[in-house]
Amino acid sequence: MSTSIKTLSALAETDALRGKRVFIRSDLNVPLQDGRITEDTRVRASVPAIRMALDAGAAVMVTSHLGRPKEGECQPVDSLEPVVQRLSELLGMPVELRRNWLDGVQVSPGQVVLLENCRCNVGEKKNDPELARKMAALCDVYVNDAFGTAHRAEATTEGIARFAPVACAGPLLEAELKALGRALNQPARPLVAIVGGAKVSTKLSILRALAEKVDQLVVGGGIANTFMLASGLSVGKSLVEDSQLEEAREVIRIMKERGAEVPIPVDVVCAKSFAIDAAAETKAADQVQDDDLILDVGPQTAQQIAAIIAKAGTVVWNGPLGVFEFPAFAQGTETLSRAIAGSKAFSIAGGGDTLAAIAQFNIGEDVDYISTGGGAFLEFLEGKRLPAVAALEDKA
């Protein structure tokens, strides 16, 4: 983590927050069904920052985005109402939801209020400086504790940090930057990156950036299909990106030049249709038929990947190896999950599908750091400067 960033934990250790108005940007963008939270990890992750500010004697305001509301409107479906109830339970104290908060917020030291969905405010996504100034005027200290949105320059993530009297990182953001920095800047070697998922194009710049840094680059899912095709293997009617074949070859070339490699699957699990009840057939990678769909890596490939992880010093994981939601095509991702869980390497994982796999195979306790960000996690891996973090660095 950049040493130049102020942190909430450092401010809380002094008397700097007593009686102060603290504005915390959390990430409370939770999945909802019929107005109920179905998975509350993000709400639980926001509690330490709030508790830290309260314990230090601050008057606390918290806001977050939820879903994709239309700016200038706040429909019932966009409301943080379900979150306020869960937050009250977790903090063990009443939390009030404030709807029209831009013109002023009444809050006393030792009290916490939740400010309605910040993306309902006109100018939030465009990072309107007037809106950012207005929000900065509400507080003495601004805290960014939302790593999941750190790659977006919005009024509550980037703009407000520039205008608030003091701007700092909350404990969640601080922990993310430390863990990711450790994995990329001073990694224990060999450094192994596993990048899976459907599309090469969405992760191409990350693959190229990682090819310059890692000792082994393992590809899975639709990305592996594109690399197989680039290596001269047939992939039948599998998900593949023909337009990215040259780029895949370039990644293989960069790795080879550095004496590293991208292992290409030696066996795969195929089906004739994309369905939960489709019959699975394991075959050698060079035996794929024209009407086959590759939906997972085969057991031999999975074991080779497990062997690479067993020797790793650091493992960075983003994306599954196959369609793990279908039991017949989950073995590759499960073998990978168990290998990471059993490895002595420092392991860090992020991205929505990756978190779903970690939950499905119940290995959360065995991953050293689980990142709350998807896009932010990938952009950090790519070596990009995240706008919200840059604003904190510049302010400091």
GROMACS .gro file of C-alpha atoms in nm:
model
  396
    1MET     CA    1   0.000   0.000   0.000
    2SER     CA    2   0.113   0.354  -0.072
    3THR     CA    3   0.266   0.488   0.248
    4SER     CA    4   0.150   0.837   0.154
    5ILE     CA    5  -0.220   0.762   0.216
    6LYS     CA    6  -0.377   0.870   0.545
    7THR     CA    7  -0.571   0.592   0.718
    8LEU     CA    8  -0.873   0.592   0.945
    9SER     CA    9  -0.696   0.351   1.181
   10ALA     CA   10  -0.411   0.601   1.232
   11LEU     CA   11  -0.654   0.892   1.290
   12ALA     CA   12  -0.860   0.681   1.534
   13GLU     CA   13  -0.551   0.615   1.748
   14THR     CA   14  -0.516   0.989   1.818
   15ASP     CA   15  -0.794   1.221   1.933
   16ALA     CA   16  -0.841   1.351   1.578
   17LEU     CA   17  -1.195   1.217   1.529
   18ARG     CA   18  -1.357   1.320   1.859
   19GLY     CA   19  -1.667   1.530   1.789
   20LYS     CA   20  -1.589   1.532   1.415
   21ARG     CA   21  -1.835   1.461   1.132
   22VAL     CA   22  -1.706   1.154   0.946
   23PHE     CA   23  -1.843   1.064   0.600
   24ILE     CA   24  -1.774   0.698   0.505
   25ARG     CA   25  -1.815   0.572   0.148
   26SER     CA   26  -1.880   0.199   0.193
   27ASP     CA   27  -1.968  -0.068  -0.061
   28LEU     CA   28  -2.312  -0.193   0.044
   29ASN     CA   29  -2.415  -0.304  -0.306
   30VAL     CA   30  -2.564  -0.635  -0.193
   31PRO     CA   31  -2.780  -0.884  -0.387
   32LEU     CA   32  -3.153  -0.848  -0.306
   33GLN     CA   33  -3.452  -1.071  -0.367
   34ASP     CA   34  -3.805  -0.948  -0.289
   35GLY     CA   35  -3.652  -0.665  -0.085
   36ARG     CA   36  -3.438  -0.897   0.128
   37ILE     CA   37  -3.058  -0.930   0.133
   38THR     CA   38  -2.955  -1.274   0.002
   39GLU     CA   39  -2.581  -1.239   0.081
   40ASP     CA   40  -2.452  -0.984   0.336
   41THR     CA   41  -2.070  -1.010   0.310
   42ARG     CA   42  -2.036  -0.647   0.202
   43VAL     CA   43  -2.251  -0.517   0.489
   44ARG     CA   44  -2.043  -0.715   0.740
   45ALA     CA   45  -1.722  -0.592   0.577
   46SER     CA   46  -1.833  -0.229   0.626
   47VAL     CA   47  -1.879  -0.260   1.005
   48PRO     CA   48  -1.513  -0.225   1.124
   49ALA     CA   49  -1.475   0.126   0.972
   50ILE     CA   50  -1.807   0.245   1.118
   51ARG     CA   51  -1.726   0.096   1.459
   52MET     CA   52  -1.376   0.251   1.451
   53ALA     CA   53  -1.516   0.600   1.386
   54LEU     CA   54  -1.790   0.562   1.651
   55ASP     CA   55  -1.543   0.439   1.913
   56ALA     CA   56  -1.323   0.741   1.839
   57GLY     CA   57  -1.611   0.975   1.926
   58ALA     CA   58  -1.721   1.075   1.575
   59ALA     CA   59  -2.063   1.158   1.431
   60VAL     CA   60  -2.088   0.907   1.146
   61MET     CA   61  -2.254   0.927   0.803
   62VAL     CA   62  -2.233   0.627   0.570
   63THR     CA   63  -2.337   0.604   0.206
   64SER     CA   64  -2.314   0.355  -0.080
   65HIS     CA   65  -2.455   0.284  -0.423
   66LEU     CA   66  -2.703   0.000  -0.474
   67GLY     CA   67  -2.787  -0.137  -0.817
   68ARG     CA   68  -2.817   0.098  -1.115
   69PRO     CA   69  -3.074   0.364  -1.031
   70LYS     CA   70  -3.167   0.645  -1.268
   71GLU     CA   71  -3.002   0.966  -1.146
   72GLY     CA   72  -3.250   1.212  -1.001
   73GLU     CA   73  -3.497   0.938  -0.905
   74CYS     CA   74  -3.499   0.696  -0.614
   75GLN     CA   75  -3.751   0.415  -0.664
   76PRO     CA   76  -3.831   0.177  -0.374
   77VAL     CA   77  -3.616  -0.089  -0.550
   78ASP     CA   78  -3.314   0.148  -0.530
   79SER     CA   79  -3.346   0.214  -0.157
   80LEU     CA   80  -3.089   0.115   0.106
   81GLU     CA   81  -3.381   0.032   0.341
   82PRO     CA   82  -3.295  -0.345   0.360
   83VAL     CA   83  -2.931  -0.252   0.433
   84VAL     CA   84  -3.019  -0.013   0.717
   85GLN     CA   85  -3.200  -0.296   0.900
   86ARG     CA   86  -2.905  -0.536   0.866
   87LEU     CA   87  -2.655  -0.264   0.965
   88SER     CA   88  -2.857  -0.187   1.280
   89GLU     CA   89  -2.844  -0.558   1.376
   90LEU     CA   90  -2.468  -0.587   1.312
   91LEU     CA   91  -2.383  -0.266   1.504
   92GLY     CA   92  -2.630  -0.344   1.782
   93MET     CA   93  -2.771   0.009   1.768
   94PRO     CA   94  -3.036   0.201   1.572
   95VAL     CA   95  -2.926   0.335   1.233
   96GLU     CA   96  -3.149   0.592   1.062
   97LEU     CA   97  -3.191   0.616   0.684
   98ARG     CA   98  -3.175   0.977   0.560
   99ARG     CA   99  -3.330   1.038   0.219
  100ASN     CA  100  -3.266   1.397   0.108
  101TRP     CA  101  -2.926   1.457   0.254
  102LEU     CA  102  -2.733   1.684   0.019
  103ASP     CA  103  -2.838   2.010   0.188
  104GLY     CA  104  -2.733   1.902   0.538
  105VAL     CA  105  -2.729   1.609   0.780
  106GLN     CA  106  -2.809   1.628   1.152
  107VAL     CA  107  -2.599   1.366   1.330
  108SER     CA  108  -2.445   1.366   1.679
  109PRO     CA  109  -2.121   1.209   1.805
  110GLY     CA  110  -2.179   0.839   1.881
  111GLN     CA  111  -2.465   0.826   1.628
  112VAL     CA  112  -2.461   0.671   1.279
  113VAL     CA  113  -2.693   0.753   0.988
  114LEU     CA  114  -2.713   0.587   0.647
  115LEU     CA  115  -2.747   0.829   0.356
  116GLU     CA  116  -2.975   0.703   0.077
  117ASN     CA  117  -2.827   0.547  -0.241
  118CYS     CA  118  -2.562   0.794  -0.361
  119ARG     CA  119  -2.613   0.700  -0.726
  120CYS     CA  120  -2.960   0.858  -0.712
  121ASN     CA  121  -2.787   1.199  -0.696
  122VAL     CA  122  -2.755   1.379  -1.029
  123GLY     CA  123  -2.387   1.400  -1.125
  124GLU     CA  124  -2.261   1.108  -0.910
  125LYS     CA  125  -2.140   0.888  -1.196
  126LYS     CA  126  -2.000   1.179  -1.397
  127ASN     CA  127  -1.803   1.292  -1.089
  128ASP     CA  128  -1.961   1.640  -1.099
  129PRO     CA  129  -1.733   1.877  -0.900
  130GLU     CA  130  -2.028   2.083  -0.768
  131LEU     CA  131  -2.188   1.768  -0.624
  132ALA     CA  132  -1.854   1.655  -0.479
  133ARG     CA  133  -1.805   1.998  -0.314
  134LYS     CA  134  -2.155   1.986  -0.165
  135MET     CA  135  -2.088   1.641  -0.014
  136ALA     CA  136  -1.744   1.742   0.113
  137ALA     CA  137  -1.909   2.033   0.300
  138LEU     CA  138  -2.107   1.780   0.508
  139CYS     CA  139  -1.798   1.642   0.682
  140ASP     CA  140  -1.467   1.710   0.856
  141VAL     CA  141  -1.320   1.373   0.753
  142TYR     CA  142  -1.392   1.167   0.440
  143VAL     CA  143  -1.323   0.792   0.451
  144ASN     CA  144  -1.312   0.569   0.142
  145ASP     CA  145  -1.375   0.210   0.249
  146ALA     CA  146  -1.515   0.087  -0.086
  147PHE     CA  147  -1.243  -0.099  -0.277
  148GLY     CA  148  -1.505  -0.247  -0.512
  149THR     CA  149  -1.563   0.097  -0.667
  150ALA     CA  150  -1.205   0.229  -0.644
  151HIS     CA  151  -1.154   0.191  -1.021
  152ARG     CA  152  -1.439   0.436  -1.089
  153ALA     CA  153  -1.398   0.815  -1.066
  154GLU     CA  154  -1.733   0.914  -0.916
  155ALA     CA  155  -1.838   1.198  -0.686
  156THR     CA  156  -1.844   0.982  -0.368
  157THR     CA  157  -1.526   0.787  -0.456
  158GLU     CA  158  -1.294   1.042  -0.618
  159GLY     CA  159  -1.437   1.396  -0.627
  160ILE     CA  160  -1.524   1.432  -0.258
  161ALA     CA  161  -1.171   1.320  -0.157
  162ARG     CA  162  -1.029   1.625  -0.333
  163PHE     CA  163  -1.255   1.875  -0.151
  164ALA     CA  164  -1.293   1.724   0.199
  165PRO     CA  165  -1.074   1.882   0.473
  166VAL     CA  166  -0.921   1.537   0.545
  167ALA     CA  167  -0.943   1.227   0.324
  168CYS     CA  168  -0.829   0.879   0.427
  169ALA     CA  169  -0.862   0.505   0.359
  170GLY     CA  170  -1.086   0.288   0.576
  171PRO     CA  171  -0.962  -0.046   0.716
  172LEU     CA  172  -1.113  -0.251   0.430
  173LEU     CA  173  -0.950  -0.040   0.158
  174GLU     CA  174  -0.624  -0.034   0.358
  175ALA     CA  175  -0.625  -0.417   0.387
  176GLU     CA  176  -0.699  -0.460   0.013
  177LEU     CA  177  -0.412  -0.234  -0.092
  178LYS     CA  178  -0.171  -0.409   0.147
  179ALA     CA  179  -0.267  -0.761   0.033
  180LEU     CA  180  -0.266  -0.679  -0.338
  181GLY     CA  181   0.058  -0.483  -0.306
  182ARG     CA  182   0.220  -0.779  -0.131
  183ALA     CA  183   0.104  -1.019  -0.404
  184LEU     CA  184   0.233  -0.804  -0.689
  185ASN     CA  185   0.515  -0.587  -0.560
  186GLN     CA  186   0.706  -0.820  -0.326
  187PRO     CA  187   0.570  -1.167  -0.409
  188ALA     CA  188   0.717  -1.488  -0.274
  189ARG     CA  189   0.819  -1.676  -0.591
  190PRO     CA  190   0.713  -1.861  -0.797
  191LEU     CA  191   0.425  -1.619  -0.861
  192VAL     CA  192   0.134  -1.805  -1.024
  193ALA     CA  193  -0.169  -1.628  -1.173
  194ILE     CA  194  -0.486  -1.817  -1.261
  195VAL     CA  195  -0.716  -1.628  -1.497
  196GLY     CA  196  -1.038  -1.799  -1.598
  197GLY     CA  197  -1.383  -1.700  -1.714
  198ALA     CA  198  -1.561  -1.663  -2.044
  199LYS     CA  199  -1.389  -1.395  -2.250
  200VAL     CA  200  -1.029  -1.319  -2.346
  201SER     CA  201  -1.120  -0.970  -2.469
  202THR     CA  202  -1.235  -0.850  -2.125
  203LYS     CA  203  -0.917  -0.979  -1.960
  204LEU     CA  204  -0.666  -0.937  -2.240
  205SER     CA  205  -0.481  -0.634  -2.104
  206ILE     CA  206  -0.457  -0.814  -1.767
  207LEU     CA  207  -0.315  -1.128  -1.934
  208ARG     CA  208  -0.053  -0.919  -2.113
  209ALA     CA  209   0.042  -0.727  -1.798
  210LEU     CA  210   0.066  -1.052  -1.598
  211ALA     CA  211   0.275  -1.219  -1.871
  212GLU     CA  212   0.548  -0.964  -1.789
  213LYS     CA  213   0.539  -1.040  -1.413
  214VAL     CA  214   0.438  -1.396  -1.330
  215ASP     CA  215   0.632  -1.723  -1.336
  216GLN     CA  216   0.329  -1.927  -1.449
  217LEU     CA  217   0.008  -1.807  -1.609
  218VAL     CA  218  -0.275  -2.061  -1.590
  219VAL     CA  219  -0.578  -1.998  -1.813
  220GLY     CA  220  -0.921  -2.157  -1.775
  221GLY     CA  221  -1.279  -2.140  -1.905
  222GLY     CA  222  -1.345  -1.976  -2.241
  223ILE     CA  223  -1.002  -1.811  -2.219
  224ALA     CA  224  -0.835  -2.155  -2.222
  225ASN     CA  225  -1.037  -2.249  -2.535
  226THR     CA  226  -0.895  -1.946  -2.718
  227PHE     CA  227  -0.541  -2.041  -2.610
  228MET     CA  228  -0.601  -2.402  -2.725
  229LEU     CA  229  -0.713  -2.280  -3.068
  230ALA     CA  230  -0.414  -2.044  -3.084
  231SER     CA  231  -0.190  -2.349  -3.020
  232GLY     CA  232  -0.339  -2.541  -3.313
  233LEU     CA  233  -0.594  -2.756  -3.129
  234SER     CA  234  -0.956  -2.792  -3.241
  235VAL     CA  235  -1.220  -2.667  -2.994
  236GLY     CA  236  -1.536  -2.775  -3.177
  237LYS     CA  237  -1.828  -2.538  -3.112
  238SER     CA  238  -1.688  -2.419  -2.775
  239LEU     CA  239  -1.698  -2.059  -2.661
  240VAL     CA  240  -1.394  -1.901  -2.827
  241GLU     CA  241  -1.278  -1.561  -2.952
  242ASP     CA  242  -1.131  -1.596  -3.300
  243SER     CA  243  -1.039  -1.226  -3.313
  244GLN     CA  244  -0.806  -1.272  -3.012
  245LEU     CA  245  -0.593  -1.561  -3.142
  246GLU     CA  246  -0.292  -1.342  -3.230
  247GLU     CA  247  -0.311  -1.178  -2.887
  248ALA     CA  248  -0.316  -1.520  -2.718
  249ARG     CA  249  -0.008  -1.623  -2.921
  250GLU     CA  250   0.161  -1.298  -2.814
  251VAL     CA  251   0.099  -1.377  -2.444
  252ILE     CA  252   0.246  -1.727  -2.497
  253ARG     CA  253   0.548  -1.569  -2.673
  254ILE     CA  254   0.612  -1.312  -2.394
  255MET     CA  255   0.598  -1.588  -2.132
  256LYS     CA  256   0.833  -1.817  -2.334
  257GLU     CA  257   1.087  -1.537  -2.375
  258ARG     CA  258   1.097  -1.502  -1.996
  259GLY     CA  259   1.146  -1.878  -1.954
  260ALA     CA  260   0.790  -1.914  -1.822
  261GLU     CA  261   0.488  -2.078  -1.981
  262VAL     CA  262   0.113  -2.091  -2.025
  263PRO     CA  263   0.017  -2.459  -1.982
  264ILE     CA  264  -0.232  -2.562  -2.254
  265PRO     CA  265  -0.495  -2.824  -2.143
  266VAL     CA  266  -0.401  -3.184  -2.227
  267ASP     CA  267  -0.752  -3.317  -2.164
  268VAL     CA  268  -1.099  -3.160  -2.147
  269VAL     CA  269  -1.457  -3.239  -2.042
  270CYS     CA  270  -1.704  -3.195  -2.329
  271ALA     CA  271  -2.078  -3.208  -2.389
  272LYS     CA  272  -2.299  -3.180  -2.696
  273SER     CA  273  -2.514  -2.905  -2.539
  274PHE     CA  274  -2.486  -2.637  -2.272
  275ALA     CA  275  -2.722  -2.778  -2.008
  276ILE     CA  276  -2.708  -2.887  -1.645
  277ASP     CA  277  -2.811  -3.242  -1.745
  278ALA     CA  278  -2.586  -3.269  -2.055
  279ALA     CA  279  -2.381  -3.591  -2.067
  280ALA     CA  280  -2.015  -3.518  -1.984
  281GLU     CA  281  -1.736  -3.687  -2.176
  282THR     CA  282  -1.366  -3.659  -2.089
  283LYS     CA  283  -1.128  -3.672  -2.385
  284ALA     CA  284  -0.772  -3.585  -2.486
  285ALA     CA  285  -0.732  -3.222  -2.596
  286ASP     CA  286  -0.656  -3.331  -2.955
  287GLN     CA  287  -0.971  -3.546  -2.982
  288VAL     CA  288  -1.235  -3.270  -2.963
  289GLN     CA  289  -1.510  -3.322  -3.226
  290ASP     CA  290  -1.673  -3.048  -3.437
  291ASP     CA  291  -1.998  -3.072  -3.239
  292ASP     CA  292  -1.829  -3.074  -2.894
  293LEU     CA  293  -1.856  -2.797  -2.635
  294ILE     CA  294  -1.562  -2.780  -2.391
  295LEU     CA  295  -1.712  -2.705  -2.048
  296ASP     CA  296  -1.424  -2.792  -1.814
  297VAL     CA  297  -1.058  -2.894  -1.806
  298GLY     CA  298  -0.998  -3.268  -1.775
  299PRO     CA  299  -0.864  -3.446  -1.462
  300GLN     CA  300  -0.508  -3.473  -1.599
  301THR     CA  301  -0.493  -3.098  -1.671
  302ALA     CA  302  -0.647  -3.022  -1.330
  303GLN     CA  303  -0.375  -3.232  -1.162
  304GLN     CA  304  -0.102  -3.051  -1.359
  305ILE     CA  305  -0.244  -2.717  -1.239
  306ALA     CA  306  -0.261  -2.850  -0.881
  307ALA     CA  307   0.109  -2.949  -0.909
  308ILE     CA  308   0.200  -2.593  -1.022
  309ILE     CA  309   0.012  -2.448  -0.723
  310ALA     CA  310   0.184  -2.689  -0.483
  311LYS     CA  311   0.520  -2.533  -0.577
  312ALA     CA  312   0.398  -2.170  -0.577
  313GLY     CA  313   0.505  -1.898  -0.336
  314THR     CA  314   0.216  -1.664  -0.429
  315VAL     CA  315  -0.112  -1.745  -0.605
  316VAL     CA  316  -0.342  -1.482  -0.759
  317TRP     CA  317  -0.679  -1.624  -0.870
  318ASN     CA  318  -0.951  -1.465  -1.082
  319GLY     CA  319  -1.206  -1.679  -1.264
  320PRO     CA  320  -1.313  -2.048  -1.273
  321LEU     CA  321  -1.171  -2.324  -1.497
  322GLY     CA  322  -1.511  -2.443  -1.622
  323VAL     CA  323  -1.888  -2.427  -1.581
  324PHE     CA  324  -1.865  -2.515  -1.211
  325GLU     CA  325  -2.235  -2.433  -1.153
  326PHE     CA  326  -2.315  -2.761  -1.337
  327PRO     CA  327  -2.202  -3.057  -1.119
  328ALA     CA  328  -2.069  -3.260  -1.416
  329PHE     CA  329  -1.836  -2.972  -1.512
  330ALA     CA  330  -1.725  -2.859  -1.165
  331GLN     CA  331  -1.429  -3.094  -1.109
  332GLY     CA  332  -1.162  -2.868  -1.263
  333THR     CA  333  -1.256  -2.567  -1.051
  334GLU     CA  334  -1.297  -2.787  -0.743
  335THR     CA  335  -0.949  -2.943  -0.790
  336LEU     CA  336  -0.807  -2.591  -0.831
  337SER     CA  337  -0.991  -2.469  -0.518
  338ARG     CA  338  -0.866  -2.760  -0.307
  339ALA     CA  339  -0.509  -2.710  -0.436
  340ILE     CA  340  -0.516  -2.341  -0.334
  341ALA     CA  341  -0.671  -2.430   0.003
  342GLY     CA  342  -0.397  -2.685   0.070
  343SER     CA  343  -0.109  -2.473  -0.059
  344LYS     CA  344   0.151  -2.302   0.163
  345ALA     CA  345   0.157  -2.010  -0.084
  346PHE     CA  346   0.017  -1.665  -0.001
  347SER     CA  347  -0.315  -1.678  -0.189
  348ILE     CA  348  -0.536  -1.392  -0.301
  349ALA     CA  349  -0.865  -1.429  -0.490
  350GLY     CA  350  -1.117  -1.186  -0.635
  351GLY     CA  351  -1.406  -1.147  -0.878
  352GLY     CA  352  -1.771  -1.252  -0.856
  353ASP     CA  353  -1.745  -1.601  -1.009
  354THR     CA  354  -1.433  -1.672  -0.804
  355LEU     CA  355  -1.613  -1.581  -0.480
  356ALA     CA  356  -1.905  -1.805  -0.584
  357ALA     CA  357  -1.661  -2.095  -0.639
  358ILE     CA  358  -1.491  -2.031  -0.302
  359ALA     CA  359  -1.834  -2.046  -0.135
  360GLN     CA  360  -1.943  -2.356  -0.331
  361PHE     CA  361  -1.630  -2.553  -0.234
  362ASN     CA  362  -1.621  -2.401   0.115
  363ILE     CA  363  -1.254  -2.293   0.112
  364GLY     CA  364  -1.299  -1.934   0.236
  365GLU     CA  365  -1.104  -2.004   0.556
  366ASP     CA  366  -0.808  -2.133   0.354
  367VAL     CA  367  -0.758  -1.840   0.115
  368ASP     CA  368  -0.524  -1.580   0.267
  369TYR     CA  369  -0.705  -1.281   0.121
  370ILE     CA  370  -1.041  -1.259  -0.055
  371SER     CA  371  -1.079  -0.931  -0.242
  372THR     CA  372  -1.417  -0.755  -0.236
  373GLY     CA  373  -1.356  -0.598  -0.577
  374GLY     CA  374  -1.410  -0.742  -0.924
  375GLY     CA  375  -1.314  -0.471  -1.171
  376ALA     CA  376  -1.091  -0.292  -0.919
  377PHE     CA  377  -0.908  -0.618  -0.843
  378LEU     CA  378  -0.838  -0.676  -1.214
  379GLU     CA  379  -0.727  -0.318  -1.281
  380PHE     CA  380  -0.491  -0.332  -0.981
  381LEU     CA  381  -0.341  -0.657  -1.118
  382GLU     CA  382  -0.294  -0.482  -1.448
  383GLY     CA  383  -0.088  -0.215  -1.274
  384LYS     CA  384  -0.337   0.067  -1.333
  385ARG     CA  385  -0.364   0.356  -1.086
  386LEU     CA  386  -0.713   0.337  -0.935
  387PRO     CA  387  -0.881   0.683  -0.944
  388ALA     CA  388  -1.020   0.667  -0.588
  389VAL     CA  389  -0.680   0.561  -0.449
  390ALA     CA  390  -0.501   0.823  -0.659
  391ALA     CA  391  -0.727   1.093  -0.508
  392LEU     CA  392  -0.628   0.983  -0.154
  393GLU     CA  393  -0.258   0.981  -0.250
  394ASP     CA  394  -0.279   1.327  -0.406
  395LYS     CA  395  -0.468   1.464  -0.104
  396ALA     CA  396  -0.206   1.327   0.136
   0.00000   0.00000   0.00000
